[in-house]
Short mmCIF file of C-alpha atoms in Angstrom, two decimals:
data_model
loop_
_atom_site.label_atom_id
_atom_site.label_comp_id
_atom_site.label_asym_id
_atom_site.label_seq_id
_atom_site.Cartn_x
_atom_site.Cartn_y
_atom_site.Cartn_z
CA UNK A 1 -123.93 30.44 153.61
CA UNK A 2 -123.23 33.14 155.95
CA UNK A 3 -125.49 33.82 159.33
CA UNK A 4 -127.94 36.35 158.32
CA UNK A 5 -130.25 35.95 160.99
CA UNK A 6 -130.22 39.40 162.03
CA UNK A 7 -131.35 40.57 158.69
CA UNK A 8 -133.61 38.38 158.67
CA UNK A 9 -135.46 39.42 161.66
CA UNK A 10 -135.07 43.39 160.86
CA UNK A 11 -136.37 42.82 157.09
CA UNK A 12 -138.58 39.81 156.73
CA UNK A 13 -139.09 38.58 160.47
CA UNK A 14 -142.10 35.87 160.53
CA UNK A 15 -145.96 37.03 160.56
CA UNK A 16 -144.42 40.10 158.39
CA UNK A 17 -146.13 41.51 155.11
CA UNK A 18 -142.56 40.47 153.22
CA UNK A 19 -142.13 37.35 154.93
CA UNK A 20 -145.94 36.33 153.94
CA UNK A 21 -145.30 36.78 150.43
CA UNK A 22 -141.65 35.17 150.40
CA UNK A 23 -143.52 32.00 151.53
CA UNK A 24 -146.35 32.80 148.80
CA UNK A 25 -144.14 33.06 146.52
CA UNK A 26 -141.92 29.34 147.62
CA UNK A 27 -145.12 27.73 147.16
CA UNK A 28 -145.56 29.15 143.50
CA UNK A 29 -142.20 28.28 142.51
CA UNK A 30 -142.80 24.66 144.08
CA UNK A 31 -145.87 24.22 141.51
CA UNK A 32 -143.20 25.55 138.54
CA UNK A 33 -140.70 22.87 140.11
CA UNK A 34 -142.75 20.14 139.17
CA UNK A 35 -144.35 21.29 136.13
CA UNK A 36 -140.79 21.42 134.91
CA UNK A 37 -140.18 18.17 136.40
CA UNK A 38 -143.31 15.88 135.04
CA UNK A 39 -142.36 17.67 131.57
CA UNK A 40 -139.05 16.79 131.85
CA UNK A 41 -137.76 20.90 131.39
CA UNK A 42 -134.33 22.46 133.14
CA UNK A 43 -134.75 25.53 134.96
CA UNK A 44 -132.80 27.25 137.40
CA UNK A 45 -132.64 29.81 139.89
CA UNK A 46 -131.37 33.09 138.34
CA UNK A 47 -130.27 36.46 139.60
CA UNK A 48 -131.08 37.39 143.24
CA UNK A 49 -132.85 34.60 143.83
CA UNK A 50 -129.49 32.24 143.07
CA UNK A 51 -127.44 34.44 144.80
CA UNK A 52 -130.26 34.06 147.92
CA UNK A 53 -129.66 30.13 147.59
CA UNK A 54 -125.95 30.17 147.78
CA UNK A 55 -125.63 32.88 150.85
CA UNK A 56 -129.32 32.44 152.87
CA UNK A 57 -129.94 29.10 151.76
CA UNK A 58 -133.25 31.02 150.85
CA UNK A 59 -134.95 34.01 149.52
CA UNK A 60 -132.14 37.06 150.44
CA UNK A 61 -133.85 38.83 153.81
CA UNK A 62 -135.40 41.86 152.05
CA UNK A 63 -136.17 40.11 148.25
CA UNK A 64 -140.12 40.14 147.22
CA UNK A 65 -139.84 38.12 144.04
CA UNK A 66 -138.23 35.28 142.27
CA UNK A 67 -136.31 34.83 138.85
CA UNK A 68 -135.42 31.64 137.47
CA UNK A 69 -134.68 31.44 133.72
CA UNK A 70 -134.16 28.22 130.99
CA UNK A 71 -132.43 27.84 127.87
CA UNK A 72 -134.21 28.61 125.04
CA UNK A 73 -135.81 25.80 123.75
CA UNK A 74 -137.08 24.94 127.25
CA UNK A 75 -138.30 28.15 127.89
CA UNK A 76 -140.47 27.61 124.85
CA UNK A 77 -142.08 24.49 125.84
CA UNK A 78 -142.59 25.83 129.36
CA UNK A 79 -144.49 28.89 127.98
CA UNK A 80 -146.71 26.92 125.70
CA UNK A 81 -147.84 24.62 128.54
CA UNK A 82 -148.74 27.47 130.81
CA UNK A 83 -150.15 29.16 128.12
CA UNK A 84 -152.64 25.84 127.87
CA UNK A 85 -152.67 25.10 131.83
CA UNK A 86 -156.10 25.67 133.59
CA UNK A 87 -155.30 26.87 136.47
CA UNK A 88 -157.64 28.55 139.28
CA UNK A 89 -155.01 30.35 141.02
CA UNK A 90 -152.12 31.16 138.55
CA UNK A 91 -151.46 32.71 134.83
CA UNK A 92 -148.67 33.43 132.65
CA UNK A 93 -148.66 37.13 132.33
CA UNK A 94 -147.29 38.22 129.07
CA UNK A 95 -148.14 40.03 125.60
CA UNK A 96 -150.28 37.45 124.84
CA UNK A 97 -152.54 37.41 127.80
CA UNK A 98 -152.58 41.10 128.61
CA UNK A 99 -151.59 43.96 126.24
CA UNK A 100 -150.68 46.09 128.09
CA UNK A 101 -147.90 43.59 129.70
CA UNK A 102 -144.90 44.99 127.90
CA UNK A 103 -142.00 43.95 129.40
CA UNK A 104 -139.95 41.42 127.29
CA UNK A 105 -139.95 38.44 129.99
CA UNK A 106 -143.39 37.43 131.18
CA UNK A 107 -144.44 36.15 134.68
CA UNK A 108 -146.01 33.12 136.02
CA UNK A 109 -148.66 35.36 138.52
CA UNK A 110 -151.55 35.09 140.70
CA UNK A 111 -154.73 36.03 139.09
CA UNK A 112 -156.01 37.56 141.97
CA UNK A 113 -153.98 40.21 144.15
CA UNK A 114 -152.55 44.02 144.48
CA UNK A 115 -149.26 45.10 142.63
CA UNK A 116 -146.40 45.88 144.84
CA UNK A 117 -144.99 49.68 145.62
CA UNK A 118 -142.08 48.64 142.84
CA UNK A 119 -144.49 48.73 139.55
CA UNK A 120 -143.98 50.41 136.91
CA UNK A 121 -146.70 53.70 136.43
CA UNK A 122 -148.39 51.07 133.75
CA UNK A 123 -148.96 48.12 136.51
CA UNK A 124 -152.29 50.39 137.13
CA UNK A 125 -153.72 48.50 133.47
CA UNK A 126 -152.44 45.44 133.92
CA UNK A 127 -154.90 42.44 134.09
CA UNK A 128 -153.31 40.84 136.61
CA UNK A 129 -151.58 41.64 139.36
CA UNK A 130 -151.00 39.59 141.83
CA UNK A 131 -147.48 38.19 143.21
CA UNK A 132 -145.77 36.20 140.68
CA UNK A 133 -142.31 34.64 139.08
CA UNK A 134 -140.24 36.19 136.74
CA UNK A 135 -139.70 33.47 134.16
CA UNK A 136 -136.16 34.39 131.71
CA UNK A 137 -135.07 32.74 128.57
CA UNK A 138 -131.52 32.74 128.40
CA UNK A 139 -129.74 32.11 124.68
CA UNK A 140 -126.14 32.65 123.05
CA UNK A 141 -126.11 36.03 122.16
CA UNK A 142 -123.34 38.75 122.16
CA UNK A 143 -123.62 41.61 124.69
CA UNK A 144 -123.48 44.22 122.33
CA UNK A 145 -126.85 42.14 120.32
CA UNK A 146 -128.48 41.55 123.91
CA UNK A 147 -127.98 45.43 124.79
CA UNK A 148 -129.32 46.73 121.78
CA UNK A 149 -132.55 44.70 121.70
CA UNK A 150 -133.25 45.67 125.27
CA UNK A 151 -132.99 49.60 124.55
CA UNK A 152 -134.68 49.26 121.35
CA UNK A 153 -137.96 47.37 123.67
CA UNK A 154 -138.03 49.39 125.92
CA UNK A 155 -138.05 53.09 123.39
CA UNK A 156 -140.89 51.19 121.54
CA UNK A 157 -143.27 49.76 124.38
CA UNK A 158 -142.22 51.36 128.31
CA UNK A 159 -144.14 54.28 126.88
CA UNK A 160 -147.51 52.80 126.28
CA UNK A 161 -148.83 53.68 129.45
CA UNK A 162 -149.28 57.33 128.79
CA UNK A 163 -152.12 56.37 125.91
CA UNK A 164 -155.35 56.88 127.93
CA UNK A 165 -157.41 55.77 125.44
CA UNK A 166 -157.75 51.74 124.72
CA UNK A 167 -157.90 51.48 121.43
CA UNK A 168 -155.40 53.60 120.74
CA UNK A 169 -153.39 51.78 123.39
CA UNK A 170 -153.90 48.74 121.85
CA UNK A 171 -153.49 49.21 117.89
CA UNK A 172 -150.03 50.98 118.83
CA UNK A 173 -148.52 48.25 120.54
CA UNK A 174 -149.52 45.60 118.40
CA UNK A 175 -147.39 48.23 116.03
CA UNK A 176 -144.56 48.72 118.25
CA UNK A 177 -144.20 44.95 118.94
CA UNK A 178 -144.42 44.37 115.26
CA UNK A 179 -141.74 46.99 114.66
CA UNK A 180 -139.68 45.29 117.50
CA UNK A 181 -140.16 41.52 116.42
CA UNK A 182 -138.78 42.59 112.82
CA UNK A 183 -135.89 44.58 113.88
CA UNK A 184 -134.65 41.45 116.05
CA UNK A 185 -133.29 39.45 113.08
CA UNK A 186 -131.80 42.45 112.08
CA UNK A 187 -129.24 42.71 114.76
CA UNK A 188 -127.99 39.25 113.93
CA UNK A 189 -124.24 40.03 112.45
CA UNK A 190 -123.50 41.08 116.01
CA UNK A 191 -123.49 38.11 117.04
CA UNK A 192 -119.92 37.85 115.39
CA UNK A 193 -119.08 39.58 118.52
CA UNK A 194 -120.11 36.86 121.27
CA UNK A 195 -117.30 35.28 123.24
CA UNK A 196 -116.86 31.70 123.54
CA UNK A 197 -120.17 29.82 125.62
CA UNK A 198 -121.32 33.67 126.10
CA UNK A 199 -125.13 33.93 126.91
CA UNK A 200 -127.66 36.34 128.19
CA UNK A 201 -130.97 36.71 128.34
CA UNK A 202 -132.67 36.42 125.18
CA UNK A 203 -133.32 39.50 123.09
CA UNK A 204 -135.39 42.26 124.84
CA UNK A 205 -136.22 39.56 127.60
CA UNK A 206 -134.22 40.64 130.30
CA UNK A 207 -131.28 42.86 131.15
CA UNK A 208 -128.19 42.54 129.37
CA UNK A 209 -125.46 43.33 131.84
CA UNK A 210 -126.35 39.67 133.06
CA UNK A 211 -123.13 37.97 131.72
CA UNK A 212 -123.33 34.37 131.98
CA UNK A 213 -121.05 30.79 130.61
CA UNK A 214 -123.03 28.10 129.49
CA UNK A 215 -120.05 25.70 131.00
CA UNK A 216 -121.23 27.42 134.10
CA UNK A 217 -124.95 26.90 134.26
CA UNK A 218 -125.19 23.41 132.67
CA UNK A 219 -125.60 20.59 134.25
CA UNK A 220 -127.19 22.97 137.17
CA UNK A 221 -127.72 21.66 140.83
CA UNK A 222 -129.98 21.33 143.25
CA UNK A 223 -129.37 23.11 146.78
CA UNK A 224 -131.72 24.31 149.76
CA UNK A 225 -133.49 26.84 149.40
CA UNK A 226 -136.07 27.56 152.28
CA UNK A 227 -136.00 23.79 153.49
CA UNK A 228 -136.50 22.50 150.05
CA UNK A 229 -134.51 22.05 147.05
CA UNK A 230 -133.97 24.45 144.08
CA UNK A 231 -131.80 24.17 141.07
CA UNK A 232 -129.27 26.50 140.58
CA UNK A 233 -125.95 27.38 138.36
CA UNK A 234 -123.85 23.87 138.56
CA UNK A 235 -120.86 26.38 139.02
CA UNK A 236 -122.63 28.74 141.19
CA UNK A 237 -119.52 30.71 142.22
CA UNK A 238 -118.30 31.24 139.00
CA UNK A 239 -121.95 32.38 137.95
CA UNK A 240 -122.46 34.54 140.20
CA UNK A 241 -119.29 36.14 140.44
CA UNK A 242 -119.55 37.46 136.96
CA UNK A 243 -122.87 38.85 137.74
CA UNK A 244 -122.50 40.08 141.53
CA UNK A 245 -118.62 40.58 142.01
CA UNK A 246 -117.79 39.56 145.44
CA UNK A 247 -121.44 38.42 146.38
CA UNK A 248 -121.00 37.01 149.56
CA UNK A 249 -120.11 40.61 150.99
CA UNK A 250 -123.53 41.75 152.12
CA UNK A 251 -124.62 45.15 150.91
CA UNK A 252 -124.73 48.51 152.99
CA UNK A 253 -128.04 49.34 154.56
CA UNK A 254 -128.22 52.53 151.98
CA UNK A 255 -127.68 50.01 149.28
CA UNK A 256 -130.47 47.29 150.38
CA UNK A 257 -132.64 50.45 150.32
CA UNK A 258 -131.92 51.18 146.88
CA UNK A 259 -132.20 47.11 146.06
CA UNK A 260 -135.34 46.65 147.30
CA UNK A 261 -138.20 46.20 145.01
CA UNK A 262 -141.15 47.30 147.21
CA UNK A 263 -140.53 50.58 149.68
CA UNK A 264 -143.90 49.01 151.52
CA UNK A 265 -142.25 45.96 152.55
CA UNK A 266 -138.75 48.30 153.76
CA UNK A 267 -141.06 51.14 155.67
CA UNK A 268 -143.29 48.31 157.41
CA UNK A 269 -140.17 46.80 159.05
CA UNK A 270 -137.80 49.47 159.68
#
């Protein structure tokens, strides 16, 4: 951990818009921490929000969201019990609870809620959007496999948006999905090309330049994280080296301007 307590103040000091939702969001996460505890599921803390463990012992100063990913067949059970959770306040937003959802990895959201300044020109049809958790299943898969799955998504289904009429909307990306879920199996001889323990996120569920070792995830740990505890990576260094490079240098200020997700949250507080 390094003292970031200037950065802190000048992107997400207390009372702030970013700062609000950073503590929103802890308290989400918190109700995924148990969920995955009672059902006896491993999750951890993936991407910027491990990477915010490890240096800021917290969310990083100017992040509005939070990843965590689990192996496959975890992720599976996880999805099907929030998929049959009541729950007054949150919803797993994916292709099966909103069709016009179509990114490959769904989120654990707030029903109620505005989208942030970082959506996507097709958050506007989206039947939720409030603040939520990107939830990643990760799975052995070559780069080359994982790469090709997530351009082949996205060509079929970031397009939707632009069909103004429902209907239309609708029957063409139950098409395009259907297209997409047959060419998965497809790809599988490229597999031949994954290194030894080599995962990413599964097919079309996340970016692929996320290289990760499942020697280096499993068993994860838990850490602080906001003055509570979080799993992460069990080898965090090694984890997040191959993602970040040296992550413990902090970013230039033109750089955390490029990073962050909502230009709302960056304008408010410069």
């Amino acid at each position: 951990m390094i003292d970031t307590s200037g950065l802190r103040q000048k992107y997400s000091p207390d009372g702030s818009p970013l700062r609000n939702l950073q503590l929103l969001l802890l308290e989400e996460v918190m109700v995924l921490d148990e969920i995955c505890r009672e059902n006896g599921l491993t999750y951890f803390l993936t991407g910027g929000s491990a990477l915010g463990a490890v240096r800021h012992q917290g969310f990083i100063p100017w992040d509005d969201d939070v990843d965590i990913a689990l192996y496959e067949e975890d992720y599976k059970k996880l999805v099907r019990i929030l998929l049959e959770k009541e729950s007054d306040k949150f919803v797993l937003h994916s292709r099966k609870t909103d069709f016009n959802y179509t990114f490959g990895f769904p989120k654990y959201r707030a029903k109620e809620g505005n989208l942030l300044g970082c959506f996507p020109a097709r958050g506007v049809l989206y039947k939720y959007k409030g603040y939520g958790i990107d939830v990643f299943c990760v799975s052995k898969h070559s780069y080359i496999r994982a790469w090709m799955c997530a351009k082949a998504r996205a060509a079929l289904l970031n397009w939707m948006y632009r069909l103004k009429n429902d209907r239309l909307r609708k029957l063409v990306t139950k098409v395009n999905w259907f297209v997409y879920d047959c060419f998965q199996p497809l790809t599988f001889p490229l597999d031949v090309f994954r290194k030894k323990g080599e995962m990413h996120y599964d097919l079309g569920k996340g970016t692929p330049y996320h290289d990760m070792r499942f020697s280096e995830v499993f068993p994860v740990k838990r850490v602080p994280f906001e003055g509570k505890e979080l799993p992460i990576p069990g080898n965090a260094d090694a984890f997040l080296t191959r993602i970040f490079g040296d992550y413990m240098t902090l970013p230039s200020e033109e750089q955390i301007k490029k990073d962050v997700h909502s230009k709302d949250f960056l304008q408010f507080n410069q």
